[in-house]
mmCIF file of C-alpha atoms in Angstrom:
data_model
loop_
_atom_site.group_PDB
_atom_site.id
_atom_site.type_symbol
_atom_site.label_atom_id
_atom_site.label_comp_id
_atom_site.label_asym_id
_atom_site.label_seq_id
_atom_site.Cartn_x
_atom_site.Cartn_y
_atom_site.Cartn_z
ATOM 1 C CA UNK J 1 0.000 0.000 0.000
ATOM 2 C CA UNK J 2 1.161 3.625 -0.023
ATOM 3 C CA UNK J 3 2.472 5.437 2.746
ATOM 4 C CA UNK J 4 0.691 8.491 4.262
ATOM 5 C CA UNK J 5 3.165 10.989 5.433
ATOM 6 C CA UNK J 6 1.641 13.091 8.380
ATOM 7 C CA UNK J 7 3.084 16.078 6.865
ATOM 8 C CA UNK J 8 1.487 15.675 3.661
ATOM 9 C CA UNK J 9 -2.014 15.173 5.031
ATOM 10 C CA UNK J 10 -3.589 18.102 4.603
ATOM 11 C CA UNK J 11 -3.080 21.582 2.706
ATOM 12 C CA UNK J 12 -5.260 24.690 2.197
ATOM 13 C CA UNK J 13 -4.797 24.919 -1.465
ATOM 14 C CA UNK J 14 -4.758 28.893 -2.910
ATOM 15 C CA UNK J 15 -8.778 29.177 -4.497
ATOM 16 C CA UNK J 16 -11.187 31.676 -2.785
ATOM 17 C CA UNK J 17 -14.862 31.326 -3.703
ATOM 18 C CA UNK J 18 -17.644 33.500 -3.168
ATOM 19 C CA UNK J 19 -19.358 32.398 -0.019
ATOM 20 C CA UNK J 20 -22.550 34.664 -1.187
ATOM 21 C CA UNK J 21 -22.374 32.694 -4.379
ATOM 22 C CA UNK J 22 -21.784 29.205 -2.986
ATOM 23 C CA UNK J 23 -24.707 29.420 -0.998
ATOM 24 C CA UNK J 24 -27.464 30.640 -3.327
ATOM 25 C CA UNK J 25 -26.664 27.784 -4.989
ATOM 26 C CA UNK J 26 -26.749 25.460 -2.043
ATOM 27 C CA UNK J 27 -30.581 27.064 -1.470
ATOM 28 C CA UNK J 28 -31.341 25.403 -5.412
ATOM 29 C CA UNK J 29 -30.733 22.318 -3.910
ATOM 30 C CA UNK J 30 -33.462 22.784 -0.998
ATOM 31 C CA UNK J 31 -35.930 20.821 -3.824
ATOM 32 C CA UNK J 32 -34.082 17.765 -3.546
ATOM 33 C CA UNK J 33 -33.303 14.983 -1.098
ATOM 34 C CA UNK J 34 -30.340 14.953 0.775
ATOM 35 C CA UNK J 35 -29.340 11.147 1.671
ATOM 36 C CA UNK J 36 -28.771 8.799 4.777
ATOM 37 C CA UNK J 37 -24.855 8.498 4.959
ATOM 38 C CA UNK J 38 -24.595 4.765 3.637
ATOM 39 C CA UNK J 39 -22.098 3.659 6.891
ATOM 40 C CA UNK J 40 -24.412 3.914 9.931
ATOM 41 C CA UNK J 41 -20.771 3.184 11.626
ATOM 42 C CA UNK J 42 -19.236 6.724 11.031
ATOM 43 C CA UNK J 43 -22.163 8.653 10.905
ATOM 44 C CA UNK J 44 -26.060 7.388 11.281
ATOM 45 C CA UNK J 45 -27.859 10.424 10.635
ATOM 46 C CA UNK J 46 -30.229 11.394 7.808
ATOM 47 C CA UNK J 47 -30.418 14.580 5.467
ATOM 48 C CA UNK J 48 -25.989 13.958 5.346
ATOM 49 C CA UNK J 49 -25.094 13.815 1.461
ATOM 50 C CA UNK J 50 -26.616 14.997 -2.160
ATOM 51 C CA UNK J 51 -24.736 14.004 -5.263
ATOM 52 C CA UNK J 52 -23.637 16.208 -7.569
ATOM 53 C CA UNK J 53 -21.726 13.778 -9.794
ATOM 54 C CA UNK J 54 -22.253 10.134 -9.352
ATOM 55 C CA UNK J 55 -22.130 7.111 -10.958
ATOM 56 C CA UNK J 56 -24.450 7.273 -14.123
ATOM 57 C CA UNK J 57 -26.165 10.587 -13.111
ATOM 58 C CA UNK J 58 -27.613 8.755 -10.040
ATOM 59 C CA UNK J 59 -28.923 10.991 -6.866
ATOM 60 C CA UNK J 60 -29.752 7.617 -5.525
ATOM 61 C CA UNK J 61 -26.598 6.785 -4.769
ATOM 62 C CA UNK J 62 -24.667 8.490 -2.298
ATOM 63 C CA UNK J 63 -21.721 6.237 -1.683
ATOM 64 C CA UNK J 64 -18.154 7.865 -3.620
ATOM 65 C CA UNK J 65 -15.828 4.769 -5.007
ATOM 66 C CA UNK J 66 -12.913 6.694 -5.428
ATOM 67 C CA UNK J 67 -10.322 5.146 -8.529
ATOM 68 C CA UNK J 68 -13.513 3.884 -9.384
ATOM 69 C CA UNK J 69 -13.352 2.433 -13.409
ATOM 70 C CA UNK J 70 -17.587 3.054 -13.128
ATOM 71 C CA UNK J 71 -18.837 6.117 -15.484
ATOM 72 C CA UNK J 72 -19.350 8.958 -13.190
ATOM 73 C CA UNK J 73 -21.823 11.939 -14.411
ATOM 74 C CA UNK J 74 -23.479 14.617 -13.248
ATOM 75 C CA UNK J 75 -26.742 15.011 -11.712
ATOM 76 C CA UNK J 76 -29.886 16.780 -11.956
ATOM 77 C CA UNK J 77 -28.965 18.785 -9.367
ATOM 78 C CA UNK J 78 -25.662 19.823 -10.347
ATOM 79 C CA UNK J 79 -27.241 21.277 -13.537
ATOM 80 C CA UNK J 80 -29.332 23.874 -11.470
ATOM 81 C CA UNK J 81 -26.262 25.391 -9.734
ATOM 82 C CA UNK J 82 -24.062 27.506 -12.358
ATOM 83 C CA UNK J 83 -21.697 28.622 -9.845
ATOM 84 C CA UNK J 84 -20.768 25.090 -8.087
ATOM 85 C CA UNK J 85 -20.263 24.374 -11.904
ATOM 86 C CA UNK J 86 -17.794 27.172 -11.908
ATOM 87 C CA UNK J 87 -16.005 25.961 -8.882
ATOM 88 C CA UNK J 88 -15.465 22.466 -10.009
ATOM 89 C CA UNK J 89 -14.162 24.029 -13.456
ATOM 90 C CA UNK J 90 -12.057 25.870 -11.254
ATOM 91 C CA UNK J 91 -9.950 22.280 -11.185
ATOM 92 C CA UNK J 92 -8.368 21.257 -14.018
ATOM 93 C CA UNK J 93 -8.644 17.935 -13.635
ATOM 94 C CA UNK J 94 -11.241 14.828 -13.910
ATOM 95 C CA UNK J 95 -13.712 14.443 -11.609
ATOM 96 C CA UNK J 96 -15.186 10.885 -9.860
ATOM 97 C CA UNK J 97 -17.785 11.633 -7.125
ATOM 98 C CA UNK J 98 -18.874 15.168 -5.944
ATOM 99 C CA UNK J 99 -21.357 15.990 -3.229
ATOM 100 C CA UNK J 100 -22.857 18.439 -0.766
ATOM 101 C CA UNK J 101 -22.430 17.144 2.339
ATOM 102 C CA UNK J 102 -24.426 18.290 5.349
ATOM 103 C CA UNK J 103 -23.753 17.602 9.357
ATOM 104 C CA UNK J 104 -26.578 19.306 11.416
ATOM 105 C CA UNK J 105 -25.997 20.933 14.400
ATOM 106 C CA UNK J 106 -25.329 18.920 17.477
ATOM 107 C CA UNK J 107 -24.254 15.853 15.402
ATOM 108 C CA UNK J 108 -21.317 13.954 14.944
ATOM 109 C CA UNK J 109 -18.976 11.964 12.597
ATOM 110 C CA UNK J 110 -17.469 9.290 14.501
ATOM 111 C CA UNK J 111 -13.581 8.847 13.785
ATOM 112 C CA UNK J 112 -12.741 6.724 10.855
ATOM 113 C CA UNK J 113 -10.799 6.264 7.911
ATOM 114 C CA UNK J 114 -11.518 6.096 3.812
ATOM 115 C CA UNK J 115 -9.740 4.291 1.577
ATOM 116 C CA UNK J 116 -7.702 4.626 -1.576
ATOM 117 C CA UNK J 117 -8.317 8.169 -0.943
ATOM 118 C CA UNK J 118 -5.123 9.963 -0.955
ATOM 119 C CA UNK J 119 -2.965 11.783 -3.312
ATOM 120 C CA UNK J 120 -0.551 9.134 -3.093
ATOM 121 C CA UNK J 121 -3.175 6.996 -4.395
ATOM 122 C CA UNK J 122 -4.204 9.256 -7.657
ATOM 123 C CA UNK J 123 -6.837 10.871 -6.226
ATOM 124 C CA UNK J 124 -7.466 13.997 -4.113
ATOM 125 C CA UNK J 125 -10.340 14.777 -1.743
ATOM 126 C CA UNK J 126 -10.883 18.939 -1.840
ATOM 127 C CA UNK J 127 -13.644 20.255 0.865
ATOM 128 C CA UNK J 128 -15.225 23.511 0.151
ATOM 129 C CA UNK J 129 -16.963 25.020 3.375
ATOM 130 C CA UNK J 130 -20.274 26.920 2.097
ATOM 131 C CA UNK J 131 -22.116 27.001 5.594
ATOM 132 C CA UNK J 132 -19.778 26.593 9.042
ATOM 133 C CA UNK J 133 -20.114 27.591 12.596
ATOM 134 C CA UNK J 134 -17.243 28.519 14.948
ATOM 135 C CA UNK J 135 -17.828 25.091 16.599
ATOM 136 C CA UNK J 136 -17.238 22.819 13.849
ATOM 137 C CA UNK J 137 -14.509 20.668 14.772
ATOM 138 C CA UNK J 138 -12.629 18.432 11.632
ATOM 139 C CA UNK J 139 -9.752 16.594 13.112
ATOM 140 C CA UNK J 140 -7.592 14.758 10.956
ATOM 141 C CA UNK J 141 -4.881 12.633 12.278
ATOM 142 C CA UNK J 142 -4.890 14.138 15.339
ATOM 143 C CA UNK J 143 -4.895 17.600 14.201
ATOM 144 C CA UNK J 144 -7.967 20.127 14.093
ATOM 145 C CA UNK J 145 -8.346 21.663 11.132
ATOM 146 C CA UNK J 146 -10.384 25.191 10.628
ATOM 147 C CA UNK J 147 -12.147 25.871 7.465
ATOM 148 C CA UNK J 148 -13.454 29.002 6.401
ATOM 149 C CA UNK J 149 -16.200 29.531 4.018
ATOM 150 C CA UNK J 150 -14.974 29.950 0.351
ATOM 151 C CA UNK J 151 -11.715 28.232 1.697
ATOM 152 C CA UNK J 152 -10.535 25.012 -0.174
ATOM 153 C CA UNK J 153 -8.756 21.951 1.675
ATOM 154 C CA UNK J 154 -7.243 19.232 0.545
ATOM 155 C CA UNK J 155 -7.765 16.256 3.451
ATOM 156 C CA UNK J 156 -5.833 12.708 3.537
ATOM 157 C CA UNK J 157 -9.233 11.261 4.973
ATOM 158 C CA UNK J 158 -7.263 7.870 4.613
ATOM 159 C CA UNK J 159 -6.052 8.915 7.954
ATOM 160 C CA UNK J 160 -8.437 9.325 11.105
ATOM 161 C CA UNK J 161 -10.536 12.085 11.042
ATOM 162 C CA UNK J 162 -14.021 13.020 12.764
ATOM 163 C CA UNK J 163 -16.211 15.793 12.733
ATOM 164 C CA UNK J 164 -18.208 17.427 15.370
ATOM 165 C CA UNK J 165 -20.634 20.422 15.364
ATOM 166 C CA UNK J 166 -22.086 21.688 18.347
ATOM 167 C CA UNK J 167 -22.876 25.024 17.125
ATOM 168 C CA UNK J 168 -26.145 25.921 16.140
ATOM 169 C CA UNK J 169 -26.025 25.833 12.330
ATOM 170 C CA UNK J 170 -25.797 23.259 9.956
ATOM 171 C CA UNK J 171 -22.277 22.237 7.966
ATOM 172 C CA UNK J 172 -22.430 21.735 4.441
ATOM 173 C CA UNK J 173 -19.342 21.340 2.485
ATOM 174 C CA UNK J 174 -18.860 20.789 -1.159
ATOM 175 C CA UNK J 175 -16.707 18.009 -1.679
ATOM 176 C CA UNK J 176 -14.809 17.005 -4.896
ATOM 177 C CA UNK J 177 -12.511 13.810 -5.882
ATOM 178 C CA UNK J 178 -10.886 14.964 -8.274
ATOM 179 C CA UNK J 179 -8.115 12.879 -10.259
ATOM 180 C CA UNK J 180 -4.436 13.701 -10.129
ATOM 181 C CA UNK J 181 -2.446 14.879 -13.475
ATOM 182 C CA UNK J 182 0.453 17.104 -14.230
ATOM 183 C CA UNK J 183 -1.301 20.202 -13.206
ATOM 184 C CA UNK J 184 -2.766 18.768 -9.989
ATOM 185 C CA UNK J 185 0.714 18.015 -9.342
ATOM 186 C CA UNK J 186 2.305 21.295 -9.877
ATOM 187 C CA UNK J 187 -0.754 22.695 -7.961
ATOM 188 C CA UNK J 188 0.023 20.692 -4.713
ATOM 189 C CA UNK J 189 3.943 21.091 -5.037
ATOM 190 C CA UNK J 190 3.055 25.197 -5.041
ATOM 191 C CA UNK J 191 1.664 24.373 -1.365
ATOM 192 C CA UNK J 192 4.565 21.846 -0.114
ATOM 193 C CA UNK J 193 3.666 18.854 -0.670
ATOM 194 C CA UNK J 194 6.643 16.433 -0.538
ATOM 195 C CA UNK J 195 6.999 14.356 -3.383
ATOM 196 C CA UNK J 196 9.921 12.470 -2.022
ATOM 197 C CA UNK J 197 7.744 11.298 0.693
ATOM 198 C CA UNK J 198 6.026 8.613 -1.971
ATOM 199 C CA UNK J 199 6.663 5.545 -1.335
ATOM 200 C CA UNK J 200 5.380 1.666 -0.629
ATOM 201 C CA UNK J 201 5.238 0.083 2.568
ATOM 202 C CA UNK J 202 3.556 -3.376 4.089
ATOM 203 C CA UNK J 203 -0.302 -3.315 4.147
ATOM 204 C CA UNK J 204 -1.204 -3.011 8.007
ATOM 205 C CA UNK J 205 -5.218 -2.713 8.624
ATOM 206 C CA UNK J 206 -7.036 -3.344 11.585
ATOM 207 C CA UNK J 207 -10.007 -5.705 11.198
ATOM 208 C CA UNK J 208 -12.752 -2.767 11.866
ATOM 209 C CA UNK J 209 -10.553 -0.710 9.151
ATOM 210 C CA UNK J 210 -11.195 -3.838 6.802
ATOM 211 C CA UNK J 211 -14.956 -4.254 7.980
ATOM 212 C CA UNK J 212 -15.447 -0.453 6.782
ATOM 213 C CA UNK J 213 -13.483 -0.984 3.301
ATOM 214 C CA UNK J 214 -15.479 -4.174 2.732
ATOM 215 C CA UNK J 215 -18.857 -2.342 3.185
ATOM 216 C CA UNK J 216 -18.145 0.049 0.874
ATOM 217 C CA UNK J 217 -17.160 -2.213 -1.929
ATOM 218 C CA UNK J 218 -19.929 -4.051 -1.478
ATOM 219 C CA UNK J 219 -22.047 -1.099 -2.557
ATOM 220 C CA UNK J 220 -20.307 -0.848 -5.169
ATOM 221 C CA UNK J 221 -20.798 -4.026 -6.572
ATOM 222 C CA UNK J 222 -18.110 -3.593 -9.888
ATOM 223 C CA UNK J 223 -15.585 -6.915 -10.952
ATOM 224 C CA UNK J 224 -12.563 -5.060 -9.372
ATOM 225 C CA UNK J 225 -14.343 -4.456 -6.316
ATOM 226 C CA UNK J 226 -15.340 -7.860 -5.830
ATOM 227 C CA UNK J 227 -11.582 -8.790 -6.389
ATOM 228 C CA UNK J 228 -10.453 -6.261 -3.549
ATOM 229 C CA UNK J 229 -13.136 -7.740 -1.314
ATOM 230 C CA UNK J 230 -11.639 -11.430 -2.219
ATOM 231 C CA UNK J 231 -8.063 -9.892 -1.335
ATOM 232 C CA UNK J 232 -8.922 -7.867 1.604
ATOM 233 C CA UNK J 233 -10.863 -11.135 3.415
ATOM 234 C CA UNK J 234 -7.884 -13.152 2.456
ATOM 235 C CA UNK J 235 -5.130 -10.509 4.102
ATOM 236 C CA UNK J 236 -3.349 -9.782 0.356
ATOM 237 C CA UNK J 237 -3.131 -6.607 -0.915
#
């Protein structure tokens, strides 16, 4: 597997959007349903995720399959909001899953990790705050992270990382993954990330780590996800 360095977990990467902008068109959205996050485990709460982009156009389907070789498009949704089409333009890059994704307040996003979700793995996660609250709490690896409406992060979420929000508004972020080529790459070495750091080491994953990866395949239901499933029961990589 690839290694994670801690110090290239997380960057804020240099794009400011309009927060005015970001949220008139999160109010288009209001017409359609938000989804039931589809791993009770992490977070078992409903109104939590609306694709943008999905696999075949779906808003059905709110799990992400990152690397995945399915055919992702966008939604209905996405074609009602000009300037979160503007924002994703603003990467110049291809694009597998994007999706609003809502915590309300007093909730919480129990630690966990993704998979196959790093830049070391081809693909990087970018969060776009649109709503926030000064007690919104992302922790990744250890470290809280604050993010600012407009703002733009770039999150290793194959490392541990919860949210909390026990401020009185909502969180909704706009989330891309977004596929890594030359220009991502010059775009995350203009922040610091350390190339040299890339490298292979032994596949180590705890058995609830496994149980979360296997779930998620599972949904997704594709010939090379039914092979990782085969590996990961088996302990191969």
């Amino acid at each position: 597997m690839k290694y994670y360095a801690p110090e290239n977990a997380h960057f804020l990467l240099p794009f400011q959007f309009d927060p005015t902008l970001l949220e008139n068109d999160l109010k288009k959205c209001s017409t359609f349903n938000f989804l039931k996050n589809y791993v009770p485990a992490n977070y078992n709460g409903d109104d939590y995720i609306l694709p943008l982009r999905s696999i075949d156009g779906r808003l059905d389907l709110p799990a992400a399959f990152p690397n995945s070789s399915e055919k992702f498009k966008n939604t209905t949704a996405l074609e009602k909001c000009p300037y979160f089409k503007e924002v994703i333009d603003s990467f110049l890059c291809e694009k597998d899953a994007i999706r609003l994704m809502n915590l309300p307040s007093g909730r919480v996003i129990n630690e966990h990790v993704d998979y196959n979700c790093g830049y070391e793995d081809g693909l990087f996660r970018v969060h776009i705050p649109i709503i926030t609250n000064d007690q919104v709490r992302f922790t990744l690896n250890g470290i809280p992270l604050t993010m600012r409406p407009g703002e733009a992060w770039y999150t290793n979420v194959n490392l541990p990382h919860s949210v909390t929000n026990t401020g009185s508004t909502n969180r909704v972020h706009l989330v891309l993954d977004c596929i890594r080529n030359e220009w991502s790459d010059k775009l995350f070495a203009s922040v610091g990330f350390d190339f040299t750091q890339e490298k292979e080491v032994a596949e180590q994953f705890t058995e609830s780590t496994k149980k979360r990866m296997i779930e998620e395949l599972e949904l997704q239901g594709t010939p090379a996800s039914k092979k990782l499933i085969i590996q990961l029961k088996q302990g191969t990589s």
